[in-house]
Coordinates of C-alpha atoms in Angstrom, one line a residue:
Chain A
M15 CA 72.9 90.0 82.1
N16 CA 75.0 89.8 85.2
A17 CA 77.0 92.8 86.6
M18 CA 80.4 91.7 85.4
M19 CA 79.0 91.1 81.8
M20 CA 77.5 94.6 81.9
E21 CA 80.8 96.2 82.8
I22 CA 82.7 94.2 80.2
Q23 CA 80.1 95.1 77.6
A24 CA 80.4 98.8 78.5
L25 CA 84.2 98.7 78.4
A26 CA 84.4 96.8 75.2
M27 CA 81.8 99.1 73.6
R28 CA 84.0 102.0 74.3
W29 CA 86.8 100.4 72.3
F30 CA 84.5 99.5 69.4
I31 CA 83.3 103.1 69.2
H32 CA 86.9 104.1 69.1
S33 CA 87.6 101.7 66.3
K34 CA 84.5 102.9 64.4
R35 CA 85.5 106.6 64.7
R36 CA 89.1 106.0 64.0
P37 CA 89.2 103.3 61.3
V38 CA 92.7 104.3 60.4
V39 CA 94.0 102.1 63.3
L40 CA 92.2 99.1 61.9
I41 CA 93.4 99.8 58.4
A42 CA 97.0 100.5 59.5
G43 CA 96.9 97.1 61.2
L44 CA 96.3 95.5 57.8
F45 CA 98.9 97.5 56.0
Q46 CA 102.0 95.8 57.4
P47 CA 100.9 92.2 56.8
F48 CA 100.0 93.1 53.2
I49 CA 103.3 94.8 52.6
W50 CA 105.0 91.7 53.9
L51 CA 102.8 89.4 51.8
V52 CA 103.5 91.4 48.7
L53 CA 107.2 92.1 49.2
F54 CA 108.2 88.8 50.7
S55 CA 106.3 87.0 47.9
A56 CA 108.3 89.0 45.4
V57 CA 111.6 88.5 47.0
F58 CA 111.2 84.8 47.6
K59 CA 109.3 84.0 44.4
N60 CA 112.0 81.7 43.2
S61 CA 112.8 79.9 46.5
P62 CA 112.8 76.1 46.3
M63 CA 109.2 74.9 46.5
Q64 CA 110.0 71.5 48.1
A65 CA 111.0 73.2 51.3
L66 CA 107.7 75.1 51.6
V67 CA 105.5 72.5 53.3
G68 CA 102.1 72.2 51.9
A69 CA 101.8 75.5 50.0
D70 CA 101.8 76.1 46.3
S71 CA 103.4 79.5 46.5
Y72 CA 105.5 81.5 48.8
M73 CA 102.5 83.8 49.4
G74 CA 100.5 80.7 50.4
F75 CA 103.3 79.7 52.7
I76 CA 103.5 83.1 54.6
T77 CA 99.7 83.7 54.7
P78 CA 99.4 81.9 58.1
G79 CA 102.4 83.9 59.3
A80 CA 100.7 87.1 58.2
L81 CA 97.6 86.1 60.0
V82 CA 99.4 85.3 63.2
F83 CA 101.5 88.5 62.8
T84 CA 98.3 90.5 62.6
A85 CA 96.9 89.0 65.8
F86 CA 100.2 89.2 67.5
T87 CA 100.9 92.9 66.8
G88 CA 97.3 93.9 67.6
A89 CA 97.5 92.1 70.9
L90 CA 100.9 93.3 71.8
N91 CA 99.7 96.9 71.3
G92 CA 96.7 96.2 73.5
G93 CA 98.3 97.7 76.5
V94 CA 99.0 101.1 74.9
P95 CA 95.5 102.5 75.3
I96 CA 95.5 101.4 78.9
L97 CA 98.7 103.4 79.5
F98 CA 97.2 106.4 77.7
D99 CA 94.1 106.0 80.1
R100 CA 96.5 105.9 83.0
E101 CA 98.5 108.9 81.9
L102 CA 95.3 110.9 81.3
G103 CA 93.8 109.9 84.6
F104 CA 91.0 107.9 82.9
L105 CA 92.1 104.7 84.5
D106 CA 91.4 106.1 87.9
R107 CA 87.9 106.8 86.8
L108 CA 87.5 103.1 85.9
L109 CA 89.1 102.0 89.1
A110 CA 86.9 104.3 91.2
A111 CA 83.8 102.8 89.5
P112 CA 82.1 99.9 91.3
L113 CA 83.4 97.2 89.0
R114 CA 82.6 93.7 90.2
S115 CA 86.1 92.8 89.0
R116 CA 88.8 95.1 87.8
F117 CA 89.8 92.3 85.5
S118 CA 86.8 93.3 83.4
I119 CA 89.1 95.9 81.9
I120 CA 91.4 93.1 80.7
W121 CA 88.6 90.9 79.4
A122 CA 87.0 93.9 77.5
T123 CA 90.3 94.9 75.9
G124 CA 91.1 91.3 74.9
F125 CA 87.7 90.8 73.4
H126 CA 87.9 94.0 71.4
I127 CA 91.4 93.1 70.1
F128 CA 90.2 89.6 69.2
V129 CA 87.2 90.9 67.2
M130 CA 89.4 93.5 65.4
T131 CA 92.0 90.8 64.7
L132 CA 89.3 88.5 63.3
L133 CA 88.1 91.3 61.0
Q134 CA 91.6 92.0 59.8
C135 CA 92.3 88.3 59.3
L136 CA 89.1 87.9 57.4
V137 CA 90.3 90.6 55.0
I138 CA 93.7 88.9 54.6
V139 CA 92.0 85.5 53.9
L140 CA 89.7 87.1 51.4
V141 CA 92.4 89.0 49.6
T142 CA 94.9 86.1 49.6
G143 CA 92.0 83.9 48.5
V144 CA 91.5 86.1 45.4
M145 CA 95.2 85.7 44.8
G146 CA 95.0 82.0 44.8
V147 CA 95.6 80.9 48.4
R148 CA 92.7 78.6 49.4
F149 CA 91.7 77.4 52.8
A150 CA 91.5 73.6 52.7
G151 CA 90.8 72.7 56.3
G152 CA 87.0 72.6 56.3
I153 CA 84.8 73.4 59.3
G154 CA 87.1 71.8 61.8
G155 CA 89.9 73.8 60.3
V156 CA 88.0 77.0 60.8
G157 CA 87.6 76.0 64.5
V158 CA 91.4 75.5 64.8
F159 CA 91.9 78.8 62.9
L160 CA 89.7 80.7 65.4
L161 CA 91.2 78.9 68.4
V162 CA 94.7 79.7 67.4
L163 CA 93.9 83.3 66.8
A164 CA 92.1 83.5 70.1
L165 CA 95.0 81.9 72.0
I166 CA 97.7 84.1 70.4
T167 CA 95.5 87.2 70.9
M168 CA 94.8 86.5 74.6
L169 CA 98.4 85.5 75.3
F170 CA 99.9 88.7 74.0
T171 CA 97.1 90.9 75.1
T172 CA 97.5 89.6 78.7
F173 CA 101.3 90.1 78.4
S174 CA 100.9 93.7 77.0
L175 CA 98.3 94.6 79.7
M176 CA 100.5 93.3 82.4
L177 CA 103.3 95.5 81.1
A178 CA 100.8 98.4 81.0
F179 CA 100.3 98.1 84.7
V180 CA 104.0 97.8 85.4
L181 CA 105.3 100.6 83.2
R182 CA 104.4 104.3 83.7
Y183 CA 104.4 105.7 80.2
H184 CA 103.2 104.5 76.8
F185 CA 106.5 105.2 75.0
E186 CA 108.1 102.7 77.4
L187 CA 105.7 100.0 76.3
I188 CA 106.1 101.0 72.6
S189 CA 109.9 100.6 73.0
I190 CA 109.5 97.1 74.4
I191 CA 107.0 96.2 71.7
M192 CA 109.6 97.3 69.1
I193 CA 112.3 95.3 70.8
I194 CA 110.5 92.0 71.0
S195 CA 108.1 92.0 68.0
L196 CA 110.6 91.6 65.1
P197 CA 112.8 88.9 66.8
L198 CA 109.7 86.9 67.8
M199 CA 108.4 87.0 64.2
F200 CA 111.7 86.2 62.5
M201 CA 112.7 83.5 65.0
S202 CA 109.6 81.6 64.0
T203 CA 108.5 79.6 61.0
A204 CA 106.2 82.5 59.9
F205 CA 108.4 83.5 56.9
A206 CA 110.8 80.6 56.4
P207 CA 110.7 76.8 57.1
I208 CA 112.7 75.5 60.1
D209 CA 115.0 73.7 57.7
Y210 CA 116.3 77.1 56.5
M211 CA 117.2 78.2 60.0
P212 CA 120.8 78.0 61.3
S213 CA 121.2 75.3 63.9
W214 CA 121.7 77.8 66.8
L215 CA 118.3 79.3 66.0
V216 CA 116.4 76.1 65.8
F217 CA 115.8 75.8 69.6
F218 CA 114.3 79.3 69.8
V219 CA 112.2 78.8 66.7
S220 CA 110.8 75.5 68.1
V221 CA 109.7 77.0 71.4
N222 CA 108.5 80.3 70.0
P223 CA 104.8 80.8 70.5
I224 CA 104.6 82.3 67.1
T225 CA 105.8 79.0 65.6
L226 CA 103.3 77.2 67.8
A227 CA 100.5 79.3 66.3
V228 CA 101.8 79.4 62.7
E229 CA 102.2 75.6 62.3
P230 CA 98.7 74.6 63.2
L231 CA 97.3 77.4 61.0
R232 CA 99.5 76.2 58.1
A233 CA 98.3 72.7 58.5
V234 CA 94.6 73.6 58.4
F235 CA 95.2 76.0 55.5
F236 CA 96.8 73.5 53.2
Q237 CA 96.1 70.0 54.4
P238 CA 92.5 68.9 53.7
E239 CA 93.2 65.7 55.8
W240 CA 94.9 67.4 58.7
Q241 CA 94.8 65.6 62.0
M242 CA 95.2 66.7 65.6
G243 CA 97.9 64.1 66.3
A244 CA 99.9 64.5 63.1
V245 CA 103.4 65.8 63.3
L246 CA 103.5 69.4 62.1
L247 CA 107.2 70.1 62.7
E248 CA 110.2 68.0 63.2
T249 CA 112.9 69.6 65.3
P250 CA 116.1 68.1 66.8
L251 CA 114.4 68.5 70.2
F252 CA 110.9 67.2 69.7
N253 CA 108.2 66.5 67.1
L254 CA 105.5 69.1 67.3
S255 CA 101.9 67.9 66.7
M256 CA 98.8 70.2 66.5
T257 CA 97.7 68.9 69.9
G258 CA 101.1 69.7 71.3
A259 CA 101.2 73.1 69.8
L260 CA 97.7 74.0 71.0
G261 CA 98.4 72.5 74.4
V262 CA 101.5 74.5 74.9
L263 CA 99.7 77.7 73.8
I264 CA 96.9 77.0 76.3
G265 CA 99.6 76.4 78.9
L266 CA 101.4 79.6 78.1
N267 CA 98.1 81.5 78.3
V268 CA 97.4 80.0 81.8
V269 CA 100.9 80.8 83.0
T270 CA 100.8 84.4 81.6
A271 CA 97.3 84.9 83.0
L272 CA 98.4 83.8 86.5
L273 CA 101.5 86.0 86.3
A274 CA 99.5 89.0 85.1
K275 CA 96.8 88.4 87.7
G276 CA 99.5 88.6 90.4
V277 CA 101.1 91.7 89.0
I278 CA 97.9 93.5 88.3
Q279 CA 96.3 92.7 91.6
K280 CA 99.5 94.0 93.3
K281 CA 99.3 97.2 91.3
L282 CA 95.6 97.7 91.9
A283 CA 95.7 96.9 95.6
Chain B
M8 CA 72.7 106.4 107.7
S9 CA 75.9 108.4 108.1
L10 CA 79.4 108.1 106.8
T11 CA 81.9 107.8 109.6
V12 CA 85.6 108.1 108.9
T13 CA 87.9 107.1 111.8
D14 CA 91.6 107.7 112.1
L15 CA 92.6 107.1 108.5
Q16 CA 96.4 106.9 108.2
K17 CA 98.6 106.6 105.2
S18 CA 102.4 106.9 104.8
Y19 CA 104.5 106.6 101.7
K20 CA 107.7 105.1 103.0
E21 CA 108.9 107.6 105.6
V22 CA 106.5 110.4 104.5
Q23 CA 103.3 110.7 106.4
A24 CA 100.6 111.6 103.9
L25 CA 97.6 111.3 106.3
G26 CA 98.1 111.1 110.0
G27 CA 94.7 110.3 111.5
L28 CA 91.7 111.8 109.6
S29 CA 88.4 111.4 111.3
F30 CA 85.0 112.9 110.6
K31 CA 81.3 112.1 110.5
L32 CA 79.1 113.0 107.6
E33 CA 75.3 113.0 107.9
P34 CA 72.9 112.8 104.9
G35 CA 72.3 116.3 103.5
S36 CA 75.5 117.7 104.9
S37 CA 78.8 118.6 103.5
I38 CA 82.4 118.7 104.6
A39 CA 85.3 120.5 102.9
L40 CA 88.9 119.6 103.0
L41 CA 91.2 122.6 102.9
G42 CA 94.9 122.6 102.9
P43 CA 98.0 123.5 100.9
N44 CA 99.5 121.1 98.3
G45 CA 100.8 118.0 100.1
A46 CA 98.4 118.5 103.0
G47 CA 96.8 115.1 102.5
K48 CA 93.6 116.1 100.7
S49 CA 94.3 114.0 97.6
T50 CA 95.4 111.0 99.7
A51 CA 92.1 111.2 101.7
I52 CA 90.1 111.4 98.5
K53 CA 92.0 108.5 96.9
I54 CA 91.3 106.4 100.0
L55 CA 87.6 107.4 100.0
T56 CA 87.4 106.4 96.3
T57 CA 89.4 103.1 96.9
L58 CA 92.2 104.2 94.7
V59 CA 94.6 104.0 97.6
R60 CA 94.4 101.6 100.5
P61 CA 95.1 103.2 104.0
D62 CA 97.6 101.8 106.4
S63 CA 94.9 101.9 109.1
G64 CA 91.5 103.4 109.9
R65 CA 87.9 102.7 109.2
I66 CA 85.3 104.0 106.8
E67 CA 81.8 103.0 108.0
W68 CA 78.4 103.3 106.5
G69 CA 75.6 102.1 108.7
G70 CA 78.1 100.4 111.0
K71 CA 79.7 98.4 108.2
D72 CA 83.4 98.8 107.5
L73 CA 83.6 99.6 103.8
L74 CA 87.3 99.3 103.6
K75 CA 86.7 95.6 103.9
D76 CA 84.2 95.8 101.0
P77 CA 85.7 98.3 98.4
P78 CA 83.0 97.6 95.7
A79 CA 80.3 98.6 98.3
L80 CA 82.2 101.8 99.0
R81 CA 82.4 102.5 95.2
D82 CA 78.7 101.9 94.9
L83 CA 78.0 104.5 97.6
V84 CA 80.2 107.2 96.1
G85 CA 80.0 109.5 93.1
Y86 CA 83.4 111.0 92.2
V87 CA 84.4 114.0 90.3
S88 CA 88.2 114.0 90.1
Q89 CA 90.5 117.0 89.9
E90 CA 91.7 116.1 86.4
I91 CA 89.1 116.1 83.8
A92 CA 89.5 112.5 82.6
M93 CA 86.9 112.0 79.9
D94 CA 86.9 109.9 76.8
K95 CA 87.2 112.4 74.0
V96 CA 86.0 110.1 71.2
L97 CA 82.6 109.4 72.8
T98 CA 79.7 111.7 72.7
A99 CA 78.1 112.9 76.0
V100 CA 75.2 110.4 75.6
E101 CA 77.6 107.6 74.8
F102 CA 79.7 108.5 77.7
M103 CA 76.7 108.4 80.0
R104 CA 75.8 105.0 78.6
F105 CA 79.4 103.8 79.2
T106 CA 79.2 105.1 82.8
A107 CA 75.8 103.4 83.2
G108 CA 77.4 100.1 82.2
L109 CA 80.2 100.5 84.7
L110 CA 77.6 101.1 87.4
H111 CA 75.6 98.1 86.3
L112 CA 72.6 100.2 85.4
K113 CA 70.4 99.1 82.5
W114 CA 70.5 101.9 79.9
R115 CA 66.8 101.6 79.0
D116 CA 65.9 102.2 82.7
H117 CA 68.3 105.1 83.2
R118 CA 68.4 106.8 79.8
E119 CA 65.8 109.3 80.9
R120 CA 67.8 110.2 84.0
A121 CA 71.0 110.5 82.1
L122 CA 69.4 112.8 79.5
A123 CA 67.7 114.9 82.3
L124 CA 71.1 115.4 84.0
I125 CA 72.7 116.4 80.7
D126 CA 69.8 118.9 80.3
Q127 CA 70.1 120.2 83.9
L128 CA 73.8 120.9 83.3
G129 CA 73.1 122.8 80.1
L130 CA 74.6 120.2 77.7
R131 CA 71.5 119.2 75.8
E132 CA 72.4 120.9 72.5
A133 CA 75.9 119.3 72.7
Q134 CA 74.8 115.9 73.8
D135 CA 75.6 114.2 70.5
R136 CA 78.9 116.0 70.0
R137 CA 82.2 114.3 70.8
V138 CA 83.5 115.2 74.3
G139 CA 86.8 116.1 72.6
E140 CA 85.0 119.1 71.1
Y141 CA 83.8 120.3 74.5
S142 CA 85.3 123.2 76.5
G143 CA 86.8 122.6 79.9
G144 CA 83.7 123.8 81.6
M145 CA 81.4 121.5 79.5
K146 CA 83.6 118.5 80.4
R147 CA 83.4 119.4 84.1
R148 CA 79.7 119.6 83.9
L149 CA 79.5 116.2 82.1
D150 CA 81.8 114.8 84.7
L151 CA 79.4 115.8 87.4
A152 CA 76.5 114.4 85.5
T153 CA 78.2 111.0 85.3
A154 CA 79.0 111.1 89.0
L155 CA 75.3 111.7 89.8
L156 CA 73.9 109.1 87.4
H157 CA 73.5 106.3 89.9
N158 CA 72.1 108.5 92.7
P159 CA 75.1 108.1 95.0
R160 CA 74.7 108.7 98.7
V161 CA 78.0 110.5 98.9
L162 CA 79.4 112.8 96.3
I163 CA 83.2 113.4 96.4
L164 CA 84.3 116.5 94.5
D165 CA 88.0 117.3 94.0
E166 CA 88.3 120.9 92.8
P167 CA 85.0 120.6 90.9
T168 CA 84.9 124.1 89.5
T169 CA 88.6 124.9 88.7
G170 CA 88.9 126.8 85.5
L171 CA 85.1 127.4 85.1
D172 CA 83.4 130.7 84.3
I173 CA 81.0 132.2 86.9
E174 CA 77.9 130.9 85.2
A175 CA 79.2 127.3 85.0
R176 CA 80.4 127.4 88.5
E177 CA 77.1 128.6 89.9
L178 CA 75.3 126.0 87.8
I179 CA 77.4 123.3 89.4
W180 CA 76.9 124.8 92.9
R181 CA 73.2 124.7 92.4
L182 CA 73.2 121.1 91.4
I183 CA 75.4 120.2 94.5
E184 CA 73.0 122.1 96.7
Q185 CA 70.1 120.2 95.2
F186 CA 71.9 117.0 95.8
K187 CA 72.3 117.9 99.5
R188 CA 68.6 118.9 99.7
D189 CA 67.8 115.5 98.4
G190 CA 69.7 113.9 101.2
G191 CA 73.1 113.4 99.7
A192 CA 76.3 114.0 101.5
V193 CA 79.2 115.9 100.0
I194 CA 82.9 115.7 100.5
L195 CA 84.7 118.6 98.8
A196 CA 88.4 119.4 98.3
S197 CA 88.9 122.8 97.1
H198 CA 91.3 125.8 97.1
D199 CA 88.4 128.1 96.4
F200 CA 87.4 129.7 99.7
Q201 CA 84.2 131.1 98.2
E202 CA 83.2 127.7 97.1
V203 CA 83.9 126.2 100.5
Q204 CA 82.0 128.9 102.2
H205 CA 79.1 128.4 99.8
L206 CA 78.9 124.7 99.9
A207 CA 80.4 123.3 103.1
D208 CA 78.7 122.9 106.5
H209 CA 82.0 121.8 108.1
V210 CA 85.6 122.5 107.3
L211 CA 88.7 120.4 108.0
I212 CA 92.0 122.3 107.5
L213 CA 94.8 119.9 106.9
E214 CA 98.5 120.4 107.0
K215 CA 101.1 117.7 106.4
G216 CA 98.4 115.0 106.9
V217 CA 97.2 116.4 110.2
V218 CA 94.0 118.1 111.0
K219 CA 94.7 121.6 112.2
Q220 CA 91.2 122.9 112.5
S221 CA 87.8 121.3 112.3
D222 CA 84.5 123.1 112.7
A223 CA 81.7 124.9 110.9
P224 CA 83.0 127.8 108.8
D225 CA 81.2 130.5 110.9
Q226 CA 82.6 128.9 114.1
L227 CA 86.1 128.9 112.7
K228 CA 85.8 132.6 111.8
Q229 CA 84.3 133.5 115.2
A230 CA 87.2 131.7 116.9
L231 CA 89.7 133.8 115.1
G232 CA 88.2 137.1 116.3
R233 CA 85.6 139.7 115.4
W234 CA 87.8 141.8 113.3
I235 CA 91.0 141.2 111.3
V236 CA 93.1 144.4 111.0
R237 CA 95.9 144.7 108.5
L238 CA 98.2 147.7 109.1
S239 CA 101.0 148.9 106.8
T240 CA 103.3 151.6 108.0
H241 CA 105.1 151.8 104.7
E242 CA 104.4 150.8 101.1
F243 CA 106.8 148.0 101.6
M244 CA 107.2 146.9 105.2
D245 CA 110.5 145.3 106.0
K246 CA 111.0 143.1 109.1
A247 CA 112.2 146.1 111.2
A248 CA 109.0 148.0 110.4
V249 CA 106.8 145.0 111.2
D250 CA 108.6 144.5 114.5
A251 CA 108.1 148.1 115.4
A252 CA 104.4 147.9 114.8
R253 CA 104.2 144.5 116.5
A254 CA 105.8 146.0 119.7
V255 CA 103.0 148.6 119.7
F256 CA 100.1 146.2 119.3
A257 CA 101.4 143.4 121.4
E258 CA 100.4 145.3 124.5
Q259 CA 97.2 146.7 123.1
P260 CA 94.2 145.3 125.0
G261 CA 91.7 143.3 122.8
Y262 CA 94.3 142.9 120.0
R263 CA 96.3 139.8 119.2
V264 CA 99.2 140.0 116.8
L265 CA 99.0 137.3 114.1
E266 CA 101.9 135.9 112.3
Q267 CA 103.7 138.3 109.9
E268 CA 102.2 138.6 106.5
T269 CA 103.9 140.1 103.5
A270 CA 104.1 143.8 103.8
C271 CA 101.7 144.3 106.7
L272 CA 101.0 143.5 110.3
A273 CA 97.9 141.4 110.8
L274 CA 95.9 141.7 114.0
A275 CA 92.9 139.8 115.4
C276 CA 90.5 141.9 117.4
S277 CA 87.8 140.5 119.6
S278 CA 86.2 143.9 120.4
E279 CA 82.5 144.4 119.9
A280 CA 83.2 147.9 118.7
D281 CA 82.1 148.8 115.2
M282 CA 84.5 149.2 112.2
G283 CA 84.8 153.0 112.6
D284 CA 85.8 152.7 116.3
I285 CA 88.4 150.0 115.4
H286 CA 89.7 152.2 112.7
R287 CA 90.1 155.1 115.1
Q288 CA 91.7 152.9 117.8
V289 CA 94.3 151.4 115.5
F290 CA 95.1 154.7 113.9
A291 CA 95.5 156.4 117.2
A292 CA 97.7 153.7 118.7
A293 CA 99.9 153.7 115.7
T294 CA 100.3 157.5 115.4
D295 CA 100.7 157.9 119.2
A296 CA 103.6 155.5 118.9
G297 CA 105.1 157.6 116.1
L298 CA 104.3 155.0 113.4
P299 CA 103.2 156.3 110.0
V300 CA 100.0 154.7 108.6
F301 CA 100.3 153.8 105.0
S302 CA 97.2 151.7 104.8
L303 CA 94.7 150.2 107.2
N304 CA 92.3 147.4 106.3
I305 CA 89.6 146.2 108.6
Q306 CA 87.2 143.4 107.9
H307 CA 85.4 140.5 109.6
P308 CA 87.5 137.3 109.3
N309 CA 86.8 135.3 106.2
L310 CA 87.6 131.7 105.5
E311 CA 90.8 132.6 103.8
D312 CA 91.9 134.3 107.1
V313 CA 91.0 131.2 109.0
Y314 CA 93.0 129.0 106.6
R315 CA 96.0 131.4 106.4
F316 CA 96.3 131.8 110.2
S317 CA 95.6 128.1 110.9
L318 CA 98.6 127.1 108.9
R319 CA 100.7 129.7 110.8
G320 CA 99.5 128.5 114.1
D321 CA 97.5 131.6 115.1
A322 CA 93.9 130.5 114.7

């Protein structure tokens, strides 16, 4: 194992031990998506089915949204422990260690969040499965499922960690998370189809990374014959295909990573 | 190979934090940085641990400038910070394993050493308890164990025994002395004069980023004088009383008036006379001049005297 892998493994192992010793964090991360699944399903039980693309029930419709929400919130909170480490002086210990790359801290955090997100999503898939929501996408669909979760996790983990190096205190980051998380979720197709959105909101919904993650997931969940090039979402601006959605998510990851690299390098210089 | 630090400088905007720190540290030797808050000790340590980049200067090991290769500098150094920054969720053994990973050490090859260090520092029985349950002293000891895990060539200690009881402090001192005997070099920042006297071969006294004094502790003390005399003419000496006493001893051969201290006049005396003779001389000089003697303290200079009078410009 090379030096960088050893330090990533050590850093990630620390977070996994935290998760094992404090399972409440993992469980609490599941609580909100389940509340939404249950409550929203009850509230929108009688909504018109024809508008709910591909799903047999509203719970089915919002299951991909709940999965993306789980990944998104876990990732967005990824910077909080780093800020705690900074406030408590532990980050200095890491920075004074002979790390081959200080970005190992980022990789380890992202990996831990991704694994935790997968565990949480697995629980959601199993529970919603029991309640009648079936995954129809096959092996290829599982690949897309994992890719989407990885992309959304890395995107918002990077963003959160970048903020963690810019801000000084964890409550500042928590405030920002609170400000951006709900609008991003509700200005997406996670809980309602785009046809339900007022026209002024459609642009934001169309370019929202949450929408770009939810739509491919929804396709592989409910369309056995899903195709990479098929149109997933028709908007007044463009038609979104799975290839397009994944491409934009990859692009956003690259841009955010470059931005974060610049910011973090400057802060760690 | 020795560590050579040359003319380290660092400013934060208009404020000079370090104005040209230089020293050479041989294997098996130690240097202490002394100074009040804001003297530049922390800045120096942050530069030496690569947490802060200096504006200029060099840190060389075997002729290689390590400021151009920060990971090599980090490999060289073991660091115990002033703040006890530990992960409270991990156990001591897990924390050592975590540290081994950061140092790129295979756990199976270094587990024995990690456990030996834990044992040496008296933490064996608590090694599987979470660090969050440790006392401050236990955390400090574990901190030192992690700093020593990779056999660093240079150990940087920032207030390593603050808040420890005597037993824990002496345990840490013994380990540091052992590290020196094994050829390691130590850089120590401390406010504890006894600790500096005990551990340091060389002392740098800093003030506002500038080195005021630099020498071996005994040399610094000898330079101050053979005796330090503190005379009080009243229980609470005001400025007028100090000035009256100062006028008497300013002309006294062999005596040098040091800067005013609180409630006494401090004198440095270079006489070879013994303590009894000094006592008689000072008492006689004071009473002959009509000054009452409330208290008279005579001692050889200690490191605290050197520090105190260096910062006042007397040493």
